[in-house]
N, CA, C and O atoms as a MOPAC input file, in Angstrom:
PM7 MOZYME 1SCF
protein

 N     78.57500 1   120.27900 1   120.42900 1
 C     79.09700 1   118.91600 1   120.47800 1
 C     80.37000 1   119.07700 1   119.41100 1
 O     80.14800 1   119.60300 1   118.32100 1
 N     81.38700 1   118.72400 1   119.67000 1
 C     82.79800 1   118.70200 1   118.85600 1
 C     83.22000 1   117.15200 1   118.40100 1
 O     83.41400 1   116.11900 1   119.04100 1
 N     83.27000 1   117.51000 1   116.90600 1
 C     83.95400 1   116.10800 1   116.24900 1
 C     84.90700 1   115.61000 1   116.77600 1
 O     85.43600 1   116.19100 1   117.72400 1
 N     85.40900 1   114.35000 1   116.29300 1
 C     86.06200 1   113.36100 1   117.01600 1
 C     87.36800 1   113.51400 1   115.67200 1
 O     87.21100 1   113.15900 1   114.50400 1
 N     88.62800 1   114.14300 1   116.27400 1
 C     89.91800 1   114.03800 1   115.29200 1
 C     90.50400 1   112.58400 1   114.72800 1
 O     91.37000 1   112.10500 1   115.46000 1
 N     90.32800 1   112.17500 1   114.10500 1
 C     91.23700 1   111.22100 1   113.25900 1
 C     92.53500 1   111.29300 1   112.57100 1
 O     92.76300 1   112.14700 1   111.71400 1
 N     93.32000 1   110.47300 1   112.91000 1
 C     94.69600 1   110.70800 1   112.57300 1
 C     95.00100 1   110.01400 1   111.24500 1
 O     95.95300 1   110.51600 1   110.64800 1
 N     94.48500 1   109.10500 1   110.72200 1
 C     94.17600 1   108.81200 1   109.13000 1
 C     93.19800 1   108.06800 1   109.03800 1
 O     92.65100 1   107.48600 1   109.97500 1
 N     92.87700 1   108.02600 1   107.79800 1
 C     91.83800 1   107.14200 1   107.43800 1
 C     91.54700 1   105.86500 1   107.68200 1
 O     90.37700 1   105.48600 1   107.63200 1
 N     92.19600 1   105.32800 1   107.87300 1
 C     91.97200 1   103.61300 1   108.57100 1
 C     91.36100 1   103.68700 1   109.55100 1
 O     90.25800 1   103.14000 1   109.56400 1
 N     91.98900 1   104.60900 1   111.11900 1
 C     91.52000 1   104.89700 1   111.94100 1
 C     89.91000 1   105.19700 1   111.76800 1
 O     89.11500 1   104.47100 1   112.36500 1
 N     89.46800 1   106.22200 1   110.98700 1
 C     88.29700 1   106.49500 1   110.72500 1
 C     87.02500 1   105.61800 1   110.27700 1
 O     85.83300 1   105.75000 1   110.55700 1
 N     87.87000 1   104.43600 1   109.28000 1
 C     86.91100 1   103.08700 1   108.77800 1
 C     87.05200 1   102.33000 1   110.11300 1
 O     86.02900 1   101.92200 1   110.66200 1
 N     87.74900 1   102.21000 1   110.43100 1
 C     87.95600 1   101.06900 1   111.71400 1
 C     86.96100 1   101.41700 1   113.02500 1
 O     86.56600 1   100.55800 1   113.81300 1
 N     86.68500 1   102.63000 1   113.09000 1
 C     85.99500 1   102.93600 1   114.19300 1
 C     84.14000 1   103.01300 1   113.58100 1
 O     83.15100 1   102.63700 1   114.20900 1
 N     84.18500 1   103.53900 1   112.38700 1
 C     82.88100 1   103.07900 1   111.74800 1
 C     82.27200 1   101.68700 1   111.45800 1
 O     81.12100 1   101.30200 1   111.66100 1
 N     83.05100 1   101.20100 1   111.07200 1
 C     82.56400 1    99.71900 1   110.59200 1
 C     83.33000 1    98.86800 1   112.32700 1
 O     83.77300 1    97.75800 1   112.03400 1
 N     83.43000 1    99.03400 1   113.12800 1
 C     83.95500 1    98.14700 1   114.26800 1
 C     84.70100 1    97.14800 1   114.23000 1
 O     84.10600 1    96.12100 1   113.90200 1
 N     85.76800 1    97.03900 1   114.43400 1
 C     87.16300 1    95.98500 1   114.43200 1
 C     86.46400 1    95.01600 1   114.61000 1
 O     85.67400 1    95.03200 1   115.55300 1
 N     86.54200 1    94.01800 1   113.85300 1
 C     86.02900 1    92.60400 1   113.93800 1
 C     87.31100 1    91.46800 1   113.96300 1
 O     87.06300 1    90.30500 1   114.28000 1
 N     88.72300 1    91.90100 1   113.59900 1
 C     89.39000 1    91.48400 1   113.57400 1
 C     91.21600 1    92.28800 1   114.70100 1
 O     91.68900 1    93.40500 1   114.90800 1
 N     91.57700 1    90.83000 1   115.07400 1
 C     93.14200 1    91.58200 1   115.53300 1
 C     94.15900 1    91.38800 1   114.69700 1
 O     93.80600 1    90.38400 1   114.07800 1
 N     95.04100 1    91.66200 1   114.34900 1
 C     96.30000 1    91.55800 1   113.40300 1
 C     97.53300 1    90.90600 1   113.97600 1
 O     97.99600 1    91.87400 1   114.57900 1
 N     98.15100 1    90.18200 1   114.13500 1
 C     99.24600 1    89.49900 1   114.81500 1
 C    100.38400 1    89.74500 1   113.30200 1
 O    100.02900 1    89.99500 1   112.15000 1
 N    101.91800 1    89.54800 1   113.88600 1
 C    103.01000 1    89.79200 1   113.24100 1
 C    103.75500 1    88.72500 1   114.18800 1
 O    103.93000 1    88.74100 1   115.40600 1
 N    104.26000 1    87.47700 1   112.87400 1
 C    104.87600 1    86.35300 1   113.93400 1
 C    106.26900 1    86.63800 1   113.13100 1
 O    106.37500 1    87.01900 1   111.96600 1
 N    107.18700 1    86.38500 1   113.95600 1
 C    108.69600 1    86.21900 1   113.55400 1
 C    109.62500 1    84.99800 1   113.89700 1
 O    109.57800 1    84.75300 1   115.10200 1
 N    110.28000 1    84.33800 1   113.34300 1
 C    110.42900 1    83.03700 1   113.28800 1
 C    111.70200 1    82.57300 1   112.12500 1
 O    112.18200 1    83.33900 1   111.29000 1
 N    112.07300 1    81.16800 1   112.32100 1
 C    113.33000 1    80.82600 1   111.39800 1
 C    112.44800 1    79.59900 1   111.10700 1
 O    111.92100 1    78.68300 1   111.74000 1
 N    112.55500 1    80.06900 1   109.73200 1
 C    111.92400 1    78.60500 1   108.50300 1
 C    113.44200 1    78.33100 1   107.89400 1
 O    114.28400 1    79.15100 1   107.52900 1
 N    113.49700 1    76.62100 1   107.91900 1
 C    114.22900 1    76.15300 1   107.13100 1
 C    113.84600 1    75.76600 1   105.43900 1
 O    112.93300 1    74.94400 1   105.37200 1
 N    114.22400 1    76.08300 1   104.49500 1
 C    113.50900 1    75.38700 1   103.16000 1
 C    114.96400 1    74.41700 1   102.67800 1
 O    116.15400 1    74.73200 1   102.63900 1
 N    114.38800 1    73.37700 1   102.41200 1
 C    115.06800 1    72.36900 1   101.62600 1
 C    115.53600 1    72.93700 1   100.06900 1
 O    114.69600 1    73.27300 1    99.23500 1
 N    116.83900 1    72.98200 1    99.84900 1
 C    117.38100 1    73.60600 1    98.47400 1
 C    117.21900 1    72.07800 1    97.49100 1
 O    117.95500 1    71.17900 1    97.89700 1
 N    116.52000 1    71.79600 1    96.51500 1
 C    116.20500 1    70.86400 1    95.33600 1
 C    115.57000 1    71.14200 1    94.59700 1
 O    114.89800 1    72.14300 1    94.34600 1
 N    115.76700 1    70.08800 1    94.09800 1
 C    115.07400 1    70.39900 1    92.60000 1
 C    113.62200 1    70.32300 1    92.85500 1
 O    112.82600 1    70.97600 1    92.18000 1
 N    113.27700 1    69.57600 1    93.77000 1
 C    111.56700 1    69.27100 1    93.91200 1
 C    111.01200 1    70.43800 1    94.97700 1
 O    109.80800 1    70.47700 1    95.22700 1
 N    111.85900 1    71.30200 1    95.53900 1
 C    111.37900 1    72.07100 1    96.18400 1
 C    111.76400 1    73.76300 1    95.82400 1
 O    112.92100 1    74.18000 1    95.79200 1
 N    110.93800 1    74.33900 1    95.65200 1
 C    110.96700 1    75.67600 1    94.74100 1
 C    110.16100 1    76.82200 1    96.42400 1
 O    109.16500 1    76.74300 1    97.14400 1
 N    111.34100 1    77.71400 1    96.29800 1
 C    111.16700 1    78.71900 1    97.57000 1
 C    109.85500 1    79.38300 1    97.22100 1
 O    109.17500 1    79.60500 1    98.22300 1
 N    109.36800 1    79.72000 1    96.20000 1
 C    107.94300 1    80.48000 1    96.10100 1
 C    107.12200 1    80.02400 1    96.23900 1
 O    106.12100 1    80.52200 1    96.75400 1
 N    107.26300 1    78.65300 1    95.73700 1
 C    106.10000 1    77.65000 1    95.99700 1
 C    105.53100 1    77.85800 1    97.55500 1
 O    104.52800 1    78.36500 1    98.05800 1
 N    106.57000 1    77.27300 1    97.97100 1
 C    106.90900 1    77.30500 1    99.82300 1
 C    106.08400 1    78.54100 1   100.37500 1
 O    105.36500 1    78.53200 1   101.37400 1
 N    106.31800 1    79.54500 1    99.57500 1
 C    105.64500 1    80.70100 1   100.47600 1
 C    104.50100 1    80.81500 1    99.87800 1
 O    103.66700 1    81.17600 1   100.70800 1
 N    103.93000 1    80.65100 1    98.57400 1
 C    102.61000 1    80.26500 1    98.33600 1
 C    101.77100 1    79.59100 1    99.04400 1
 O    100.58500 1    79.89200 1    99.17600 1
 N    102.48300 1    78.36200 1    99.69200 1
 C    101.74900 1    77.12200 1   100.21900 1
 C    101.27500 1    77.74700 1   102.00600 1
 O    100.39100 1    77.31800 1   102.74700 1
 N    102.36900 1    78.99600 1   102.25600 1
 C    102.21300 1    79.25800 1   103.79200 1
 C    101.04000 1    80.48800 1   103.86800 1
 O    100.38300 1    80.90600 1   104.82200 1
 N    101.07700 1    80.90700 1   102.32700 1
 C    100.22400 1    82.06300 1   102.16900 1
 C     98.93600 1    81.26300 1   101.94400 1
 O     98.03400 1    82.06500 1   101.70200 1
 N     98.55900 1    80.18500 1   101.93000 1
 C     97.27900 1    79.11500 1   101.85600 1
 C     96.61600 1    78.80100 1   102.95100 1
 O     95.46600 1    78.36100 1   102.98400 1
 N     97.57300 1    79.09300 1   104.19300 1
 C     97.00900 1    78.47800 1   105.65700 1
 C     95.74200 1    80.00600 1   105.99100 1
 O     95.80200 1    81.23200 1   105.90700 1
 N     94.86500 1    79.13000 1   106.32600 1
 C     93.79500 1    80.12200 1   106.62500 1
 C     94.09200 1    80.92600 1   107.71100 1
 O     94.46300 1    80.39500 1   108.75800 1
 N     93.96000 1    82.38000 1   107.59900 1
 C     94.27800 1    83.37100 1   108.31000 1
 C     95.46100 1    84.45600 1   108.21800 1
 O     95.60600 1    85.53400 1   108.79500 1
 N     96.23100 1    83.79600 1   107.30700 1
 C     97.49800 1    84.24100 1   106.97000 1
 C     97.62900 1    85.19400 1   105.77900 1
 O     97.50200 1    84.79600 1   104.62100 1
 N     97.95400 1    86.80300 1   106.19100 1
 C     97.81900 1    87.40900 1   105.27800 1
 C     99.36900 1    87.74000 1   104.42600 1
 O     99.43000 1    87.65800 1   103.20000 1
 N    100.34600 1    88.04800 1   105.12300 1
 C    101.44400 1    88.22500 1   104.26200 1
 C    102.61300 1    87.21600 1   104.99300 1
 O    102.75800 1    87.01300 1   106.19900 1
 N    103.22100 1    86.78000 1   104.11000 1
 C    104.95400 1    86.43000 1   104.47400 1
 C    106.00800 1    86.88200 1   103.69300 1
 O    105.86300 1    86.89500 1   102.47000 1
 N    106.89300 1    87.19900 1   104.12300 1
 C    108.07100 1    87.57300 1   103.78000 1
 C    109.69800 1    87.30400 1   104.33500 1
 O    110.01500 1    87.24900 1   105.52300 1
 N    110.37300 1    87.19500 1   103.49200 1
 C    111.65400 1    86.84600 1   104.54000 1
 C    112.12500 1    88.39400 1   105.07000 1
 O    111.89800 1    89.48800 1   104.55300 1
 N    112.63500 1    88.15600 1   105.91500 1
 C    113.02700 1    89.38900 1   106.86900 1
 C    114.46000 1    89.14300 1   106.48700 1
 O    114.89800 1    90.19100 1   106.01200 1
 N    115.25000 1    88.33000 1   106.49100 1
 C    116.80800 1    88.19700 1   106.29400 1
 C    117.30700 1    86.84300 1   106.25700 1
 O    116.91500 1    85.97100 1   107.03200 1
 N    117.92100 1    86.71900 1   105.61600 1
 C    118.76300 1    84.96300 1   105.47900 1
 C    120.03900 1    84.86100 1   106.93500 1
 O    120.77800 1    85.67500 1   107.48800 1
 N    119.79100 1    83.63900 1   107.06500 1
 C    120.34300 1    83.58900 1   108.20800 1
 C    121.30800 1    82.48500 1   108.02900 1
 O    122.23200 1    82.59300 1   108.83600 1
 N    121.43600 1    81.25700 1   107.09500 1
 C    122.40500 1    80.91900 1   106.64100 1
 C    122.01100 1    79.85700 1   105.35700 1
 O    120.85300 1    79.48900 1   105.15900 1
 N    123.19800 1    79.41800 1   104.50100 1
 C    122.71100 1    78.83700 1   103.18500 1
 C    123.73200 1    77.70400 1   103.30500 1
 O    124.89400 1    77.80900 1   103.69600 1
 N    123.15800 1    76.71800 1   102.94300 1
 C    124.08800 1    75.46800 1   102.57500 1
 C    123.74800 1    74.84900 1   101.02800 1
 O    122.88300 1    75.31800 1   100.28800 1
 N    124.59100 1    73.73000 1   100.71500 1
 C    124.17400 1    73.08700 1    99.24600 1
 C    122.50500 1    72.50700 1    99.50200 1
 O    121.65900 1    72.46600 1    98.61000 1
 N    122.30500 1    72.11900 1   100.81900 1
 C    120.95300 1    71.06400 1   101.15200 1
 C    119.71400 1    72.10200 1   101.66900 1
 O    118.54500 1    71.82700 1   101.40200 1
 N    120.10300 1    73.40900 1   102.48800 1
 C    119.33300 1    74.09100 1   103.13500 1
 C    119.58900 1    75.52100 1   103.25600 1
 O    120.71100 1    75.95400 1   103.52200 1
 N    118.55000 1    76.27800 1   103.06200 1
 C    118.28200 1    77.52600 1   102.95000 1
 C    117.25100 1    77.92700 1   104.65000 1
 O    116.09100 1    77.55900 1   104.83400 1
 N    118.14300 1    78.77700 1   105.70900 1
 C    117.64300 1    79.11600 1   106.27300 1
 C    117.22300 1    80.89000 1   106.49300 1
 O    118.06700 1    81.78600 1   106.49600 1
 N    115.98700 1    81.05900 1   106.63500 1
 C    115.77700 1    82.41100 1   106.61600 1
 C    115.29400 1    83.12900 1   107.85300 1
 O    114.84900 1    82.20400 1   108.53200 1
 N    115.12500 1    84.24700 1   108.54100 1
 C    113.81700 1    84.86500 1   109.22500 1
 C    112.80800 1    85.63200 1   108.64800 1
 O    112.89500 1    86.73900 1   108.11700 1
 N    111.68700 1    84.80000 1   108.84100 1
 C    110.21800 1    85.09400 1   108.44100 1
 C    109.53400 1    85.81000 1   109.03700 1
 O    109.68800 1    85.64500 1   110.24700 1
 N    108.67600 1    86.71200 1   108.74000 1
 C    107.89600 1    87.50600 1   109.31000 1
 C    106.69800 1    86.82600 1   108.73500 1
 O    106.64500 1    86.51300 1   107.54600 1
 N    105.68600 1    86.58800 1   109.63200 1
 C    104.20400 1    85.74100 1   108.94200 1
 C    102.96600 1    86.85100 1   109.56900 1
 O    102.67600 1    86.94000 1   110.76200 1
 N    102.39500 1    87.57600 1   108.55100 1
 C    100.87300 1    88.30800 1   109.50500 1
 C     99.60100 1    87.59300 1   109.05800 1
 O     99.11600 1    87.30500 1   107.96400 1
 N     99.26900 1    87.42800 1   110.26600 1
 C     97.83500 1    87.11300 1   110.16600 1
 C     96.45800 1    87.67500 1   110.86000 1
 O     96.92900 1    88.64200 1   111.45900 1
 N     95.32300 1    87.68200 1   111.10300 1
 C     94.28600 1    87.98000 1   111.60700 1
 C     93.27200 1    86.56900 1   112.33600 1
 O     92.86500 1    85.43500 1   112.08500 1
 N     93.26700 1    87.16900 1   112.92100 1
 C     92.22700 1    86.17700 1   114.08800 1
 C     90.86000 1    87.41600 1   114.11700 1
 O     90.87800 1    88.59600 1   113.76500 1
 N     89.79800 1    86.62100 1   114.65700 1
 C     87.97200 1    87.21700 1   115.03000 1
 C     88.71100 1    87.68800 1   116.70200 1
 O     89.33900 1    87.08800 1   117.57600 1
 N     88.24100 1    88.98000 1   116.51000 1
 C     88.59100 1    89.92600 1   117.93300 1
 C     88.47600 1    88.97500 1   119.01400 1
 O     87.48700 1    88.28000 1   119.24800 1
 N     89.40500 1    88.99600 1   119.56200 1
 C     89.18300 1    87.87700 1   121.04500 1
 C     90.08000 1    86.99100 1   121.31400 1
 O     90.68100 1    86.75100 1   122.36200 1
 N     90.13800 1    86.39100 1   119.99900 1
 C     90.69200 1    84.96900 1   119.76200 1
 C     91.74800 1    84.94800 1   120.11100 1
 O     92.44700 1    85.94400 1   119.92100 1
 N     92.33600 1    83.66900 1   120.83200 1
 C     93.85600 1    83.11700 1   121.35000 1
 C     94.88000 1    82.74200 1   120.43900 1
 O     95.03000 1    81.59300 1   120.02300 1
 N     95.77800 1    83.98700 1   120.05000 1
 C     96.87200 1    83.72100 1   119.07800 1
 C     97.79400 1    82.51400 1   119.27400 1
 O     98.26500 1    81.93600 1   118.29400 1
 N     98.09400 1    82.06900 1   120.70600 1
 C     98.73500 1    80.89500 1   121.11200 1
 C     97.90300 1    79.79000 1   120.73000 1
 O     98.44300 1    78.83800 1   120.16600 1
 N     96.58300 1    79.77200 1   120.97000 1
 C     96.07600 1    78.41100 1   120.25400 1
 C     95.85400 1    78.20700 1   118.90200 1
 O     95.55400 1    77.12000 1   118.40900 1
 N     96.06600 1    79.71800 1   118.02900 1
 C     95.85900 1    79.59900 1   116.53100 1
 C     97.22700 1    79.05300 1   116.63000 1
 O     97.11500 1    77.83000 1   116.71200 1
 N     98.51300 1    79.41800 1   116.66100 1
 C     99.68400 1    79.05300 1   116.39400 1
 C    100.18900 1    77.42100 1   116.77300 1
 O    100.98600 1    76.71700 1   116.15400 1
 N     99.44400 1    77.12800 1   117.97200 1
 C     99.61800 1    75.73400 1   118.24700 1
 C     99.04300 1    74.51800 1   117.34700 1
 O     99.62800 1    73.59000 1   116.78600 1
 N     97.45000 1    74.93300 1   117.43400 1
 C     96.49000 1    74.51100 1   116.55600 1
 C     96.20500 1    74.74600 1   114.88400 1
 O     95.55200 1    74.01500 1   114.13900 1
 N     96.87700 1    75.94300 1   114.57100 1
 C     96.62500 1    76.01000 1   113.33400 1
 C     97.90900 1    76.30700 1   112.26800 1
 O     98.03200 1    75.65200 1   111.23300 1
 N     98.64000 1    77.14600 1   112.57400 1
 C     99.32700 1    77.07700 1   111.83200 1
 C    100.70000 1    76.31700 1   111.99200 1
 O    101.28600 1    75.72600 1   111.08400 1
 N    101.10700 1    76.43100 1   113.28500 1
 C    102.50300 1    75.38700 1   113.45400 1
 C    101.87100 1    73.91700 1   112.81100 1
 O    102.87400 1    73.22400 1   112.64000 1
 N    100.73900 1    73.17800 1   112.40400 1
 C    100.89500 1    71.97400 1   112.27900 1
 C    100.40200 1    72.30500 1   110.63400 1
 O    100.11400 1    71.24100 1   110.08700 1
 N    100.28700 1    73.11000 1   110.01300 1
 C    100.57300 1    73.69700 1   108.81000 1
 C    101.57600 1    73.98000 1   108.16000 1
 O    101.82400 1    73.59400 1   107.01800 1
 N    102.26900 1    74.71800 1   108.87700 1
 C    103.51000 1    74.68400 1   108.09300 1
 C    104.03400 1    73.14100 1   108.32400 1
 O    104.11700 1    72.45600 1   107.30400 1
 N    104.30600 1    72.68200 1   109.27500 1
 C    104.58400 1    71.01500 1   109.23700 1
 C    104.23600 1    70.38500 1   108.20000 1
 O    105.06900 1    69.54900 1   107.85000 1
 N    103.13600 1    70.47300 1   107.43600 1
 C    102.42400 1    69.62400 1   106.22000 1
 C    103.31500 1    69.94900 1   105.22700 1
 O    103.53600 1    68.98600 1   104.49300 1
 N    104.20200 1    71.44500 1   104.78700 1
 C    104.76900 1    72.07600 1   103.34400 1
 C    105.43600 1    70.93600 1   103.77700 1
 O    105.61300 1    70.49800 1   104.91400 1
 N    105.90100 1    70.37800 1   102.29300 1
 C    106.80500 1    69.57500 1   101.94800 1
 C    108.19000 1    70.21900 1   101.56300 1
 O    108.33800 1    70.75100 1   100.46300 1
 N    109.13400 1    70.16200 1   102.43400 1
 C    110.67100 1    70.48800 1   102.27700 1
 C    110.87200 1    71.79100 1   103.17600 1
 O    111.91900 1    72.43400 1   103.09700 1
 N    109.78000 1    72.17900 1   104.07900 1
 C    109.79100 1    72.90100 1   104.99200 1
 C    110.09500 1    72.14700 1   106.49600 1
 O    109.77400 1    71.01500 1   106.85600 1
 N    110.89300 1    73.29200 1   107.28700 1
 C    110.86100 1    73.01400 1   109.19400 1
 C    110.56500 1    74.34400 1   109.25400 1
 O    110.32900 1    75.25900 1   108.46500 1
 N    110.66300 1    74.14300 1   110.63300 1
 C    110.62100 1    75.47400 1   111.39200 1
 C    112.17500 1    75.17400 1   112.03600 1
 O    112.56800 1    74.05100 1   112.35100 1
 N    112.79000 1    76.15000 1   112.13300 1
 C    114.04800 1    76.44800 1   112.74300 1
 C    114.16400 1    76.70900 1   114.26300 1
 O    114.62400 1    76.11600 1   115.23800 1
 N    113.45600 1    78.00900 1   113.97600 1
 C    113.48500 1    78.43800 1   115.46700 1
 C    111.63400 1    79.02500 1   115.89700 1
 O    111.10300 1    79.94200 1   115.27100 1
 N    111.18400 1    78.54100 1   116.62700 1
 C    109.85700 1    78.99400 1   117.11300 1
 C    109.43600 1    79.98200 1   116.78800 1
 O    110.39400 1    80.73300 1   116.60600 1
 N    108.39700 1    80.54700 1   116.56200 1
 C    107.48100 1    82.40500 1   116.19900 1
 C    107.13600 1    82.55700 1   117.54600 1
 O    106.65700 1    81.68300 1   118.26900 1
 N    107.41600 1    83.75900 1   117.85900 1
 C    107.07000 1    84.96800 1   118.35400 1
 C    106.27900 1    85.77600 1   118.20100 1
 O    106.84300 1    86.74200 1   117.68700 1
 N    105.00300 1    86.01300 1   118.38600 1
 C    104.19100 1    87.21400 1   117.78900 1
 C    103.72000 1    88.06900 1   118.90400 1
 O    103.84900 1    87.87100 1   120.11200 1
 N    102.99100 1    89.33300 1   118.11200 1
 C    102.71900 1    90.27600 1   118.77100 1
 C    101.74400 1    90.95100 1   117.78200 1
 O    101.84000 1    90.99500 1   116.55500 1
 N    100.54900 1    91.59500 1   118.77200 1
 C     99.56700 1    92.32600 1   118.21500 1
 C    100.12700 1    93.45300 1   117.52000 1
 O    101.16500 1    94.04900 1   117.80700 1
 N     99.12300 1    93.74000 1   116.32900 1
 C     99.76700 1    95.03700 1   115.48500 1
 C     98.62700 1    96.06300 1   115.34000 1
 O     97.51400 1    95.71800 1   115.73500 1
 N     98.73000 1    96.81500 1   115.01700 1
 C     97.96100 1    97.67400 1   113.93200 1
 C     97.40300 1    98.94400 1   115.31000 1
 O     96.87700 1    99.98600 1   114.91900 1
 N     97.55300 1    98.75200 1   116.55200 1
 C     97.05100 1    99.19300 1   117.72900 1
 C     97.83500 1   100.51800 1   117.67700 1
 O     98.76100 1   100.62200 1   116.87200 1
 N     97.53300 1   101.46000 1   118.43400 1
 C     98.69600 1   102.72000 1   118.80700 1
 C     97.92600 1   102.94500 1   120.20200 1
 O     98.32100 1   103.80200 1   120.99300 1

């Protein structure tokens, strides 16, 4: 019997434990109010507190005005294997983003599954 060859240690571990999550990467534009009451770092921390979100970062700046900063952001999230990312986005992520003071969704997010070859 031949041993299976693995490309990397993550692939090996994933097979050993059985993947229980699917990973996704969402890209969209967020507008953040520029005022003394709103700190961009705090806004990013609030996004990271959303259940399922693992990573948030700004990909690029789209525009800046005295009142608003608009950037393209990447939000990575995990879901239990087989869960619907559209349902998560519409029921969980989008409403949670709308609750963050000083933050608005400027352009809806598109997402794709990541981590599989």
